[in-house]
PDB file of C-alpha atoms in Angstrom:
ATOM      1  CA  UNK L   1     -14.534 -46.244 -14.088  1.00  0.00           C
ATOM      2  CA  UNK L   2     -17.729 -44.581 -15.105  1.00  0.00           C
ATOM      3  CA  UNK L   3     -17.148 -42.885 -18.447  1.00  0.00           C
ATOM      4  CA  UNK L   4     -20.395 -42.806 -20.388  1.00  0.00           C
ATOM      5  CA  UNK L   5     -19.953 -42.758 -24.168  1.00  0.00           C
ATOM      6  CA  UNK L   6     -23.607 -43.147 -25.086  1.00  0.00           C
ATOM      7  CA  UNK L   7     -26.724 -41.101 -24.437  1.00  0.00           C
ATOM      8  CA  UNK L   8     -30.350 -41.890 -23.642  1.00  0.00           C
ATOM      9  CA  UNK L   9     -32.891 -39.075 -23.438  1.00  0.00           C
ATOM     10  CA  UNK L  10     -36.644 -38.578 -23.223  1.00  0.00           C
ATOM     11  CA  UNK L  11     -38.867 -36.339 -25.316  1.00  0.00           C
ATOM     12  CA  UNK L  12     -41.863 -34.472 -23.953  1.00  0.00           C
ATOM     13  CA  UNK L  13     -44.164 -36.988 -25.651  1.00  0.00           C
ATOM     14  CA  UNK L  14     -42.757 -39.782 -23.482  1.00  0.00           C
ATOM     15  CA  UNK L  15     -40.688 -41.453 -26.180  1.00  0.00           C
ATOM     16  CA  UNK L  16     -37.152 -42.687 -25.512  1.00  0.00           C
ATOM     17  CA  UNK L  17     -34.202 -41.997 -27.814  1.00  0.00           C
ATOM     18  CA  UNK L  18     -30.571 -43.142 -27.692  1.00  0.00           C
ATOM     19  CA  UNK L  19     -27.308 -42.810 -29.605  1.00  0.00           C
ATOM     20  CA  UNK L  20     -23.549 -43.433 -29.331  1.00  0.00           C
ATOM     21  CA  UNK L  21     -21.629 -46.560 -28.402  1.00  0.00           C
ATOM     22  CA  UNK L  22     -23.735 -49.723 -28.470  1.00  0.00           C
ATOM     23  CA  UNK L  23     -21.312 -52.627 -28.091  1.00  0.00           C
ATOM     24  CA  UNK L  24     -23.356 -54.191 -25.284  1.00  0.00           C
ATOM     25  CA  UNK L  25     -26.829 -53.256 -26.488  1.00  0.00           C
ATOM     26  CA  UNK L  26     -27.042 -50.318 -24.090  1.00  0.00           C
ATOM     27  CA  UNK L  27     -28.957 -48.217 -26.606  1.00  0.00           C
ATOM     28  CA  UNK L  28     -31.841 -50.686 -26.409  1.00  0.00           C
ATOM     29  CA  UNK L  29     -32.662 -50.682 -30.131  1.00  0.00           C
ATOM     30  CA  UNK L  30     -32.251 -54.453 -30.475  1.00  0.00           C
ATOM     31  CA  UNK L  31     -28.776 -54.238 -32.033  1.00  0.00           C
ATOM     32  CA  UNK L  32     -25.130 -53.682 -31.154  1.00  0.00           C
ATOM     33  CA  UNK L  33     -24.753 -51.107 -33.909  1.00  0.00           C
ATOM     34  CA  UNK L  34     -23.267 -47.784 -32.867  1.00  0.00           C
ATOM     35  CA  UNK L  35     -25.529 -44.832 -33.692  1.00  0.00           C
ATOM     36  CA  UNK L  36     -24.352 -41.377 -34.726  1.00  0.00           C
ATOM     37  CA  UNK L  37     -27.865 -39.950 -34.576  1.00  0.00           C
ATOM     38  CA  UNK L  38     -30.718 -40.460 -32.100  1.00  0.00           C
ATOM     39  CA  UNK L  39     -32.791 -43.603 -32.717  1.00  0.00           C
ATOM     40  CA  UNK L  40     -36.098 -44.295 -30.987  1.00  0.00           C
ATOM     41  CA  UNK L  41     -36.108 -47.149 -28.501  1.00  0.00           C
ATOM     42  CA  UNK L  42     -39.251 -49.153 -29.200  1.00  0.00           C
ATOM     43  CA  UNK L  43     -42.571 -47.419 -29.742  1.00  0.00           C
ATOM     44  CA  UNK L  44     -43.715 -46.849 -26.157  1.00  0.00           C
ATOM     45  CA  UNK L  45     -44.567 -43.289 -25.173  1.00  0.00           C
ATOM     46  CA  UNK L  46     -44.821 -43.694 -21.402  1.00  0.00           C
ATOM     47  CA  UNK L  47     -41.206 -43.323 -20.338  1.00  0.00           C
ATOM     48  CA  UNK L  48     -40.718 -40.869 -17.456  1.00  0.00           C
ATOM     49  CA  UNK L  49     -37.082 -41.347 -16.392  1.00  0.00           C
ATOM     50  CA  UNK L  50     -33.869 -42.860 -17.727  1.00  0.00           C
ATOM     51  CA  UNK L  51     -30.442 -43.481 -16.160  1.00  0.00           C
ATOM     52  CA  UNK L  52     -27.248 -44.445 -18.012  1.00  0.00           C
ATOM     53  CA  UNK L  53     -24.502 -46.430 -16.316  1.00  0.00           C
ATOM     54  CA  UNK L  54     -21.184 -47.381 -17.877  1.00  0.00           C
ATOM     55  CA  UNK L  55     -22.580 -49.956 -20.288  1.00  0.00           C
ATOM     56  CA  UNK L  56     -26.161 -50.413 -19.106  1.00  0.00           C
ATOM     57  CA  UNK L  57     -29.328 -48.333 -19.089  1.00  0.00           C
ATOM     58  CA  UNK L  58     -32.325 -48.250 -16.756  1.00  0.00           C
ATOM     59  CA  UNK L  59     -35.695 -46.666 -17.365  1.00  0.00           C
ATOM     60  CA  UNK L  60     -38.946 -46.034 -15.536  1.00  0.00           C
ATOM     61  CA  UNK L  61     -42.379 -45.935 -17.139  1.00  0.00           C
ATOM     62  CA  UNK L  62     -45.391 -43.955 -15.991  1.00  0.00           C
ATOM     63  CA  UNK L  63     -46.984 -47.122 -14.595  1.00  0.00           C
ATOM     64  CA  UNK L  64     -44.135 -47.417 -12.067  1.00  0.00           C
ATOM     65  CA  UNK L  65     -42.423 -50.371 -13.749  1.00  0.00           C
ATOM     66  CA  UNK L  66     -38.637 -50.661 -14.029  1.00  0.00           C
ATOM     67  CA  UNK L  67     -36.890 -51.644 -17.269  1.00  0.00           C
ATOM     68  CA  UNK L  68     -33.222 -52.307 -18.046  1.00  0.00           C
ATOM     69  CA  UNK L  69     -30.980 -53.182 -20.995  1.00  0.00           C
ATOM     70  CA  UNK L  70     -27.315 -53.482 -21.960  1.00  0.00           C
ATOM     71  CA  UNK L  71     -24.388 -55.149 -20.218  1.00  0.00           C
ATOM     72  CA  UNK L  72     -25.414 -57.562 -17.467  1.00  0.00           C
ATOM     73  CA  UNK L  73     -22.511 -59.870 -16.653  1.00  0.00           C
ATOM     74  CA  UNK L  74     -22.560 -58.777 -13.005  1.00  0.00           C
ATOM     75  CA  UNK L  75     -26.305 -58.443 -12.583  1.00  0.00           C
ATOM     76  CA  UNK L  76     -26.491 -54.685 -13.080  1.00  0.00           C
ATOM     77  CA  UNK L  77     -29.807 -54.957 -14.949  1.00  0.00           C
ATOM     78  CA  UNK L  78     -31.414 -56.582 -11.917  1.00  0.00           C
ATOM     79  CA  UNK L  79     -33.554 -59.002 -13.911  1.00  0.00           C
ATOM     80  CA  UNK L  80     -32.311 -62.097 -12.081  1.00  0.00           C
ATOM     81  CA  UNK L  81     -29.843 -63.090 -14.780  1.00  0.00           C
ATOM     82  CA  UNK L  82     -26.342 -62.286 -16.032  1.00  0.00           C
ATOM     83  CA  UNK L  83     -27.451 -62.210 -19.675  1.00  0.00           C
ATOM     84  CA  UNK L  84     -26.989 -58.917 -21.492  1.00  0.00           C
ATOM     85  CA  UNK L  85     -30.117 -57.512 -23.145  1.00  0.00           C
ATOM     86  CA  UNK L  86     -30.413 -55.563 -26.409  1.00  0.00           C
ATOM     87  CA  UNK L  87     -33.988 -54.431 -25.754  1.00  0.00           C
ATOM     88  CA  UNK L  88     -35.644 -53.018 -22.623  1.00  0.00           C
ATOM     89  CA  UNK L  89     -36.495 -55.889 -20.267  1.00  0.00           C
ATOM     90  CA  UNK L  90     -38.838 -55.477 -17.313  1.00  0.00           C
ATOM     91  CA  UNK L  91     -37.261 -55.882 -13.888  1.00  0.00           C
ATOM     92  CA  UNK L  92     -39.697 -57.974 -11.859  1.00  0.00           C
ATOM     93  CA  UNK L  93     -43.399 -57.177 -11.630  1.00  0.00           C
ATOM     94  CA  UNK L  94     -43.347 -54.320  -9.128  1.00  0.00           C
ATOM     95  CA  UNK L  95     -45.014 -51.090 -10.230  1.00  0.00           C
ATOM     96  CA  UNK L  96     -43.979 -48.770  -7.428  1.00  0.00           C
ATOM     97  CA  UNK L  97     -40.551 -47.612  -8.593  1.00  0.00           C
ATOM     98  CA  UNK L  98     -40.072 -43.828  -8.425  1.00  0.00           C
ATOM     99  CA  UNK L  99     -36.334 -43.273  -8.946  1.00  0.00           C
ATOM    100  CA  UNK L 100     -33.354 -45.144 -10.364  1.00  0.00           C
ATOM    101  CA  UNK L 101     -29.629 -44.473 -10.785  1.00  0.00           C
ATOM    102  CA  UNK L 102     -26.771 -46.501 -12.243  1.00  0.00           C
ATOM    103  CA  UNK L 103     -23.023 -46.351 -11.622  1.00  0.00           C
ATOM    104  CA  UNK L 104     -20.122 -48.171 -13.194  1.00  0.00           C
ATOM    105  CA  UNK L 105     -21.638 -51.637 -12.775  1.00  0.00           C
ATOM    106  CA  UNK L 106     -24.173 -51.253  -9.992  1.00  0.00           C
ATOM    107  CA  UNK L 107     -27.630 -49.749  -9.705  1.00  0.00           C
ATOM    108  CA  UNK L 108     -29.895 -48.306  -7.024  1.00  0.00           C
ATOM    109  CA  UNK L 109     -33.595 -47.595  -6.944  1.00  0.00           C
ATOM    110  CA  UNK L 110     -36.246 -46.119  -4.691  1.00  0.00           C
ATOM    111  CA  UNK L 111     -39.810 -47.302  -4.344  1.00  0.00           C
ATOM    112  CA  UNK L 112     -42.836 -45.185  -3.524  1.00  0.00           C
ATOM    113  CA  UNK L 113     -42.774 -46.404   0.087  1.00  0.00           C
ATOM    114  CA  UNK L 114     -39.357 -44.760   0.578  1.00  0.00           C
ATOM    115  CA  UNK L 115     -37.426 -48.031   0.645  1.00  0.00           C
ATOM    116  CA  UNK L 116     -33.962 -48.386  -0.935  1.00  0.00           C
ATOM    117  CA  UNK L 117     -33.026 -51.238  -3.275  1.00  0.00           C
ATOM    118  CA  UNK L 118     -29.696 -52.170  -4.905  1.00  0.00           C
ATOM    119  CA  UNK L 119     -28.299 -54.657  -7.408  1.00  0.00           C
ATOM    120  CA  UNK L 120     -25.274 -55.417  -9.601  1.00  0.00           C
ATOM    121  CA  UNK L 121     -21.561 -55.493  -8.871  1.00  0.00           C
ATOM    122  CA  UNK L 122     -20.490 -55.325  -5.235  1.00  0.00           C
ATOM    123  CA  UNK L 123     -16.714 -55.804  -5.193  1.00  0.00           C
ATOM    124  CA  UNK L 124     -16.157 -52.421  -3.532  1.00  0.00           C
ATOM    125  CA  UNK L 125     -19.123 -52.705  -1.107  1.00  0.00           C
ATOM    126  CA  UNK L 126     -21.043 -50.269  -3.311  1.00  0.00           C
ATOM    127  CA  UNK L 127     -24.384 -52.011  -2.768  1.00  0.00           C
ATOM    128  CA  UNK L 128     -24.327 -51.362   0.974  1.00  0.00           C
ATOM    129  CA  UNK L 129     -25.821 -54.692   1.985  1.00  0.00           C
ATOM    130  CA  UNK L 130     -22.933 -55.666   4.248  1.00  0.00           C
ATOM    131  CA  UNK L 131     -21.389 -58.087   1.742  1.00  0.00           C
ATOM    132  CA  UNK L 132     -19.225 -58.160  -1.377  1.00  0.00           C
ATOM    133  CA  UNK L 133     -21.685 -60.443  -3.161  1.00  0.00           C
ATOM    134  CA  UNK L 134     -22.945 -59.384  -6.584  1.00  0.00           C
ATOM    135  CA  UNK L 135     -26.745 -59.233  -6.771  1.00  0.00           C
ATOM    136  CA  UNK L 136     -28.676 -60.091  -9.919  1.00  0.00           C
ATOM    137  CA  UNK L 137     -31.997 -58.963  -8.444  1.00  0.00           C
ATOM    138  CA  UNK L 138     -32.861 -55.953  -6.255  1.00  0.00           C
ATOM    139  CA  UNK L 139     -32.209 -56.400  -2.531  1.00  0.00           C
ATOM    140  CA  UNK L 140     -33.490 -53.975   0.093  1.00  0.00           C
ATOM    141  CA  UNK L 141     -30.997 -52.041   2.206  1.00  0.00           C
ATOM    142  CA  UNK L 142     -32.123 -51.979   5.805  1.00  0.00           C
ATOM    143  CA  UNK L 143     -35.736 -51.305   6.742  1.00  0.00           C
ATOM    144  CA  UNK L 144     -35.788 -47.507   6.588  1.00  0.00           C
ATOM    145  CA  UNK L 145     -38.523 -45.961   4.465  1.00  0.00           C
ATOM    146  CA  UNK L 146     -37.420 -42.336   4.526  1.00  0.00           C
ATOM    147  CA  UNK L 147     -35.059 -42.324   1.533  1.00  0.00           C
ATOM    148  CA  UNK L 148     -35.821 -39.529  -0.951  1.00  0.00           C
ATOM    149  CA  UNK L 149     -32.862 -39.574  -3.345  1.00  0.00           C
ATOM    150  CA  UNK L 150     -30.021 -41.913  -4.347  1.00  0.00           C
ATOM    151  CA  UNK L 151     -26.900 -41.437  -6.444  1.00  0.00           C
ATOM    152  CA  UNK L 152     -24.604 -44.151  -7.811  1.00  0.00           C
ATOM    153  CA  UNK L 153     -20.983 -43.104  -8.173  1.00  0.00           C
ATOM    154  CA  UNK L 154     -18.356 -45.235  -9.859  1.00  0.00           C
ATOM    155  CA  UNK L 155     -17.721 -47.605  -6.950  1.00  0.00           C
ATOM    156  CA  UNK L 156     -19.567 -45.743  -4.206  1.00  0.00           C
ATOM    157  CA  UNK L 157     -23.171 -44.822  -3.448  1.00  0.00           C
ATOM    158  CA  UNK L 158     -25.050 -42.026  -1.695  1.00  0.00           C
ATOM    159  CA  UNK L 159     -28.518 -41.474  -0.353  1.00  0.00           C
ATOM    160  CA  UNK L 160     -30.474 -38.558   1.057  1.00  0.00           C
ATOM    161  CA  UNK L 161     -33.152 -39.039   3.678  1.00  0.00           C
ATOM    162  CA  UNK L 162     -36.254 -36.940   4.203  1.00  0.00           C
ATOM    163  CA  UNK L 163     -34.654 -35.222   7.224  1.00  0.00           C
ATOM    164  CA  UNK L 164     -31.875 -33.816   4.991  1.00  0.00           C
ATOM    165  CA  UNK L 165     -29.166 -36.171   6.234  1.00  0.00           C
ATOM    166  CA  UNK L 166     -26.565 -37.586   3.818  1.00  0.00           C
ATOM    167  CA  UNK L 167     -25.495 -41.221   3.838  1.00  0.00           C
ATOM    168  CA  UNK L 168     -22.685 -42.966   1.935  1.00  0.00           C
ATOM    169  CA  UNK L 169     -21.233 -46.426   1.393  1.00  0.00           C
ATOM    170  CA  UNK L 170     -18.791 -48.297  -0.833  1.00  0.00           C
ATOM    171  CA  UNK L 171     -15.228 -47.542  -1.917  1.00  0.00           C
ATOM    172  CA  UNK L 172     -13.568 -44.859   0.208  1.00  0.00           C
ATOM    173  CA  UNK L 173      -9.856 -45.279  -0.489  1.00  0.00           C
ATOM    174  CA  UNK L 174      -9.604 -41.688  -1.750  1.00  0.00           C
ATOM    175  CA  UNK L 175     -12.139 -40.154   0.626  1.00  0.00           C
ATOM    176  CA  UNK L 176     -15.068 -40.101  -1.815  1.00  0.00           C
ATOM    177  CA  UNK L 177     -17.588 -40.941   0.924  1.00  0.00           C
ATOM    178  CA  UNK L 178     -16.768 -37.799   2.898  1.00  0.00           C
ATOM    179  CA  UNK L 179     -17.076 -39.355   6.343  1.00  0.00           C
ATOM    180  CA  UNK L 180     -13.658 -38.118   7.480  1.00  0.00           C
ATOM    181  CA  UNK L 181     -11.916 -41.434   6.883  1.00  0.00           C
ATOM    182  CA  UNK L 182     -10.474 -43.506   4.048  1.00  0.00           C
ATOM    183  CA  UNK L 183     -12.255 -46.624   5.249  1.00  0.00           C
ATOM    184  CA  UNK L 184     -14.608 -48.289   2.779  1.00  0.00           C
ATOM    185  CA  UNK L 185     -18.097 -48.922   4.152  1.00  0.00           C
ATOM    186  CA  UNK L 186     -20.235 -52.010   3.618  1.00  0.00           C
ATOM    187  CA  UNK L 187     -23.418 -50.359   4.921  1.00  0.00           C
ATOM    188  CA  UNK L 188     -24.665 -46.741   4.836  1.00  0.00           C
ATOM    189  CA  UNK L 189     -22.926 -44.346   7.230  1.00  0.00           C
ATOM    190  CA  UNK L 190     -24.006 -40.761   7.860  1.00  0.00           C
ATOM    191  CA  UNK L 191     -21.761 -38.053   6.435  1.00  0.00           C
ATOM    192  CA  UNK L 192     -21.327 -35.459   9.159  1.00  0.00           C
ATOM    193  CA  UNK L 193     -24.215 -34.334  11.330  1.00  0.00           C
ATOM    194  CA  UNK L 194     -25.870 -31.776   9.062  1.00  0.00           C
ATOM    195  CA  UNK L 195     -29.506 -32.091   8.023  1.00  0.00           C
ATOM    196  CA  UNK L 196     -29.608 -29.625   5.134  1.00  0.00           C
ATOM    197  CA  UNK L 197     -28.302 -31.597   2.143  1.00  0.00           C
ATOM    198  CA  UNK L 198     -30.469 -31.313  -0.977  1.00  0.00           C
ATOM    199  CA  UNK L 199     -28.390 -32.625  -3.896  1.00  0.00           C
ATOM    200  CA  UNK L 200     -25.407 -34.962  -4.413  1.00  0.00           C
ATOM    201  CA  UNK L 201     -23.392 -35.951  -7.488  1.00  0.00           C
ATOM    202  CA  UNK L 202     -20.408 -38.310  -7.759  1.00  0.00           C
ATOM    203  CA  UNK L 203     -18.146 -39.718 -10.481  1.00  0.00           C
ATOM    204  CA  UNK L 204     -14.836 -41.554 -10.460  1.00  0.00           C
ATOM    205  CA  UNK L 205     -13.660 -40.862  -6.870  1.00  0.00           C
ATOM    206  CA  UNK L 206     -14.894 -37.315  -6.223  1.00  0.00           C
ATOM    207  CA  UNK L 207     -18.207 -36.053  -4.869  1.00  0.00           C
ATOM    208  CA  UNK L 208     -20.042 -32.741  -4.642  1.00  0.00           C
ATOM    209  CA  UNK L 209     -23.071 -31.694  -2.662  1.00  0.00           C
ATOM    210  CA  UNK L 210     -25.436 -28.775  -2.294  1.00  0.00           C
ATOM    211  CA  UNK L 211     -27.025 -27.645   0.934  1.00  0.00           C
ATOM    212  CA  UNK L 212     -30.370 -25.936   1.357  1.00  0.00           C
ATOM    213  CA  UNK L 213     -28.615 -22.615   2.027  1.00  0.00           C
ATOM    214  CA  UNK L 214     -27.219 -22.678  -1.539  1.00  0.00           C
ATOM    215  CA  UNK L 215     -23.648 -23.488  -0.533  1.00  0.00           C
ATOM    216  CA  UNK L 216     -21.454 -25.908  -2.490  1.00  0.00           C
ATOM    217  CA  UNK L 217     -19.300 -28.598  -0.887  1.00  0.00           C
ATOM    218  CA  UNK L 218     -16.815 -31.104  -2.341  1.00  0.00           C
ATOM    219  CA  UNK L 219     -14.651 -34.032  -1.261  1.00  0.00           C
ATOM    220  CA  UNK L 220     -12.610 -36.983  -2.523  1.00  0.00           C
ATOM    221  CA  UNK L 221     -10.026 -37.283  -5.312  1.00  0.00           C
ATOM    222  CA  UNK L 222      -8.574 -33.950  -6.397  1.00  0.00           C
ATOM    223  CA  UNK L 223      -5.359 -34.536  -8.352  1.00  0.00           C
ATOM    224  CA  UNK L 224      -6.721 -32.600 -11.327  1.00  0.00           C
ATOM    225  CA  UNK L 225      -8.506 -29.917  -9.336  1.00  0.00           C
ATOM    226  CA  UNK L 226     -11.893 -31.652  -9.628  1.00  0.00           C
ATOM    227  CA  UNK L 227     -13.055 -30.306  -6.278  1.00  0.00           C
ATOM    228  CA  UNK L 228     -12.613 -26.676  -7.226  1.00  0.00           C
ATOM    229  CA  UNK L 229     -11.085 -25.620  -3.909  1.00  0.00           C
ATOM    230  CA  UNK L 230      -7.994 -24.095  -5.502  1.00  0.00           C
ATOM    231  CA  UNK L 231      -5.781 -27.066  -4.597  1.00  0.00           C
ATOM    232  CA  UNK L 232      -4.968 -30.592  -5.715  1.00  0.00           C
ATOM    233  CA  UNK L 233      -5.285 -31.954  -2.173  1.00  0.00           C
ATOM    234  CA  UNK L 234      -7.570 -34.934  -1.675  1.00  0.00           C
ATOM    235  CA  UNK L 235     -10.314 -34.377   0.908  1.00  0.00           C
ATOM    236  CA  UNK L 236     -12.041 -37.035   3.013  1.00  0.00           C
ATOM    237  CA  UNK L 237     -14.560 -34.582   4.487  1.00  0.00           C
ATOM    238  CA  UNK L 238     -16.732 -31.982   2.728  1.00  0.00           C
ATOM    239  CA  UNK L 239     -15.011 -28.624   2.195  1.00  0.00           C
ATOM    240  CA  UNK L 240     -16.932 -25.535   1.127  1.00  0.00           C
ATOM    241  CA  UNK L 241     -16.174 -24.248  -2.365  1.00  0.00           C
ATOM    242  CA  UNK L 242     -16.027 -20.460  -2.583  1.00  0.00           C
ATOM    243  CA  UNK L 243     -18.371 -18.510  -0.304  1.00  0.00           C
ATOM    244  CA  UNK L 244     -21.285 -18.154  -2.692  1.00  0.00           C
ATOM    245  CA  UNK L 245     -24.694 -19.328  -1.578  1.00  0.00           C
ATOM    246  CA  UNK L 246     -26.492 -19.206  -4.918  1.00  0.00           C
ATOM    247  CA  UNK L 247     -25.688 -22.661  -6.305  1.00  0.00           C
ATOM    248  CA  UNK L 248     -28.767 -24.520  -7.554  1.00  0.00           C
ATOM    249  CA  UNK L 249     -27.536 -27.521  -9.582  1.00  0.00           C
ATOM    250  CA  UNK L 250     -24.416 -29.673  -9.945  1.00  0.00           C
ATOM    251  CA  UNK L 251     -23.173 -32.614 -12.002  1.00  0.00           C
ATOM    252  CA  UNK L 252     -19.896 -34.518 -11.812  1.00  0.00           C
ATOM    253  CA  UNK L 253     -18.173 -35.607 -14.991  1.00  0.00           C
ATOM    254  CA  UNK L 254     -15.338 -38.098 -15.306  1.00  0.00           C
ATOM    255  CA  UNK L 255     -12.688 -35.657 -14.097  1.00  0.00           C
ATOM    256  CA  UNK L 256     -14.520 -32.336 -14.212  1.00  0.00           C
ATOM    257  CA  UNK L 257     -17.514 -30.525 -12.729  1.00  0.00           C
ATOM    258  CA  UNK L 258     -20.394 -28.563 -14.200  1.00  0.00           C
ATOM    259  CA  UNK L 259     -22.319 -26.113 -12.001  1.00  0.00           C
ATOM    260  CA  UNK L 260     -25.242 -23.720 -12.166  1.00  0.00           C
TER     261      UNK L 260
END
């Protein structure tokens, strides 16, 4: 279950700061000491993006390099090992990473050529490579080069392509993939036939998405009303939430939603 109890944020000067739980070195300050106040991670000032998983953290620098630290027993850092790291460690030598996301124990990244790469735990098919094999280094998913966005849920993953189509893979027991079934998927499958998806967020076993017309859609686990459709019925296909068409941003918490 993805329940983040630490934070990693960037300042406008490109420095990286972290605080909270640090039992696996996920703060990246070289220790396993929990921090109640923000501490700077190293002295570099060229960080441009950071993504927190359950107990691991990934970061991108302005030179296009990928760095990771924290828990690594299932390869979620992608550095070719299963050794946890207390300081940022570079992932390979590639310098064309443009986006990264991390779930419970798996990670996904996009390169500047539009290719999709995955690594980490794969027990629920969340890597999408057709296997249940954990990966300690990034592996490419398919040969498509039109991926523009990726999101790692707890045990499922999502990707948007440049044509606005939505794709999903991984654990689907509670309908979190939104493909109309409860069948888990080992490779990406398209969700519906629409080509106007612009944003996706997922946590635990529920998912929300925005379309280009400003409408909000939700699917998956709903026992606590996470979907916001006025029920506690689980949904295995996207259902529209309210009739408003002015939604611009969404984020899924552990068992709640925040919207703008």
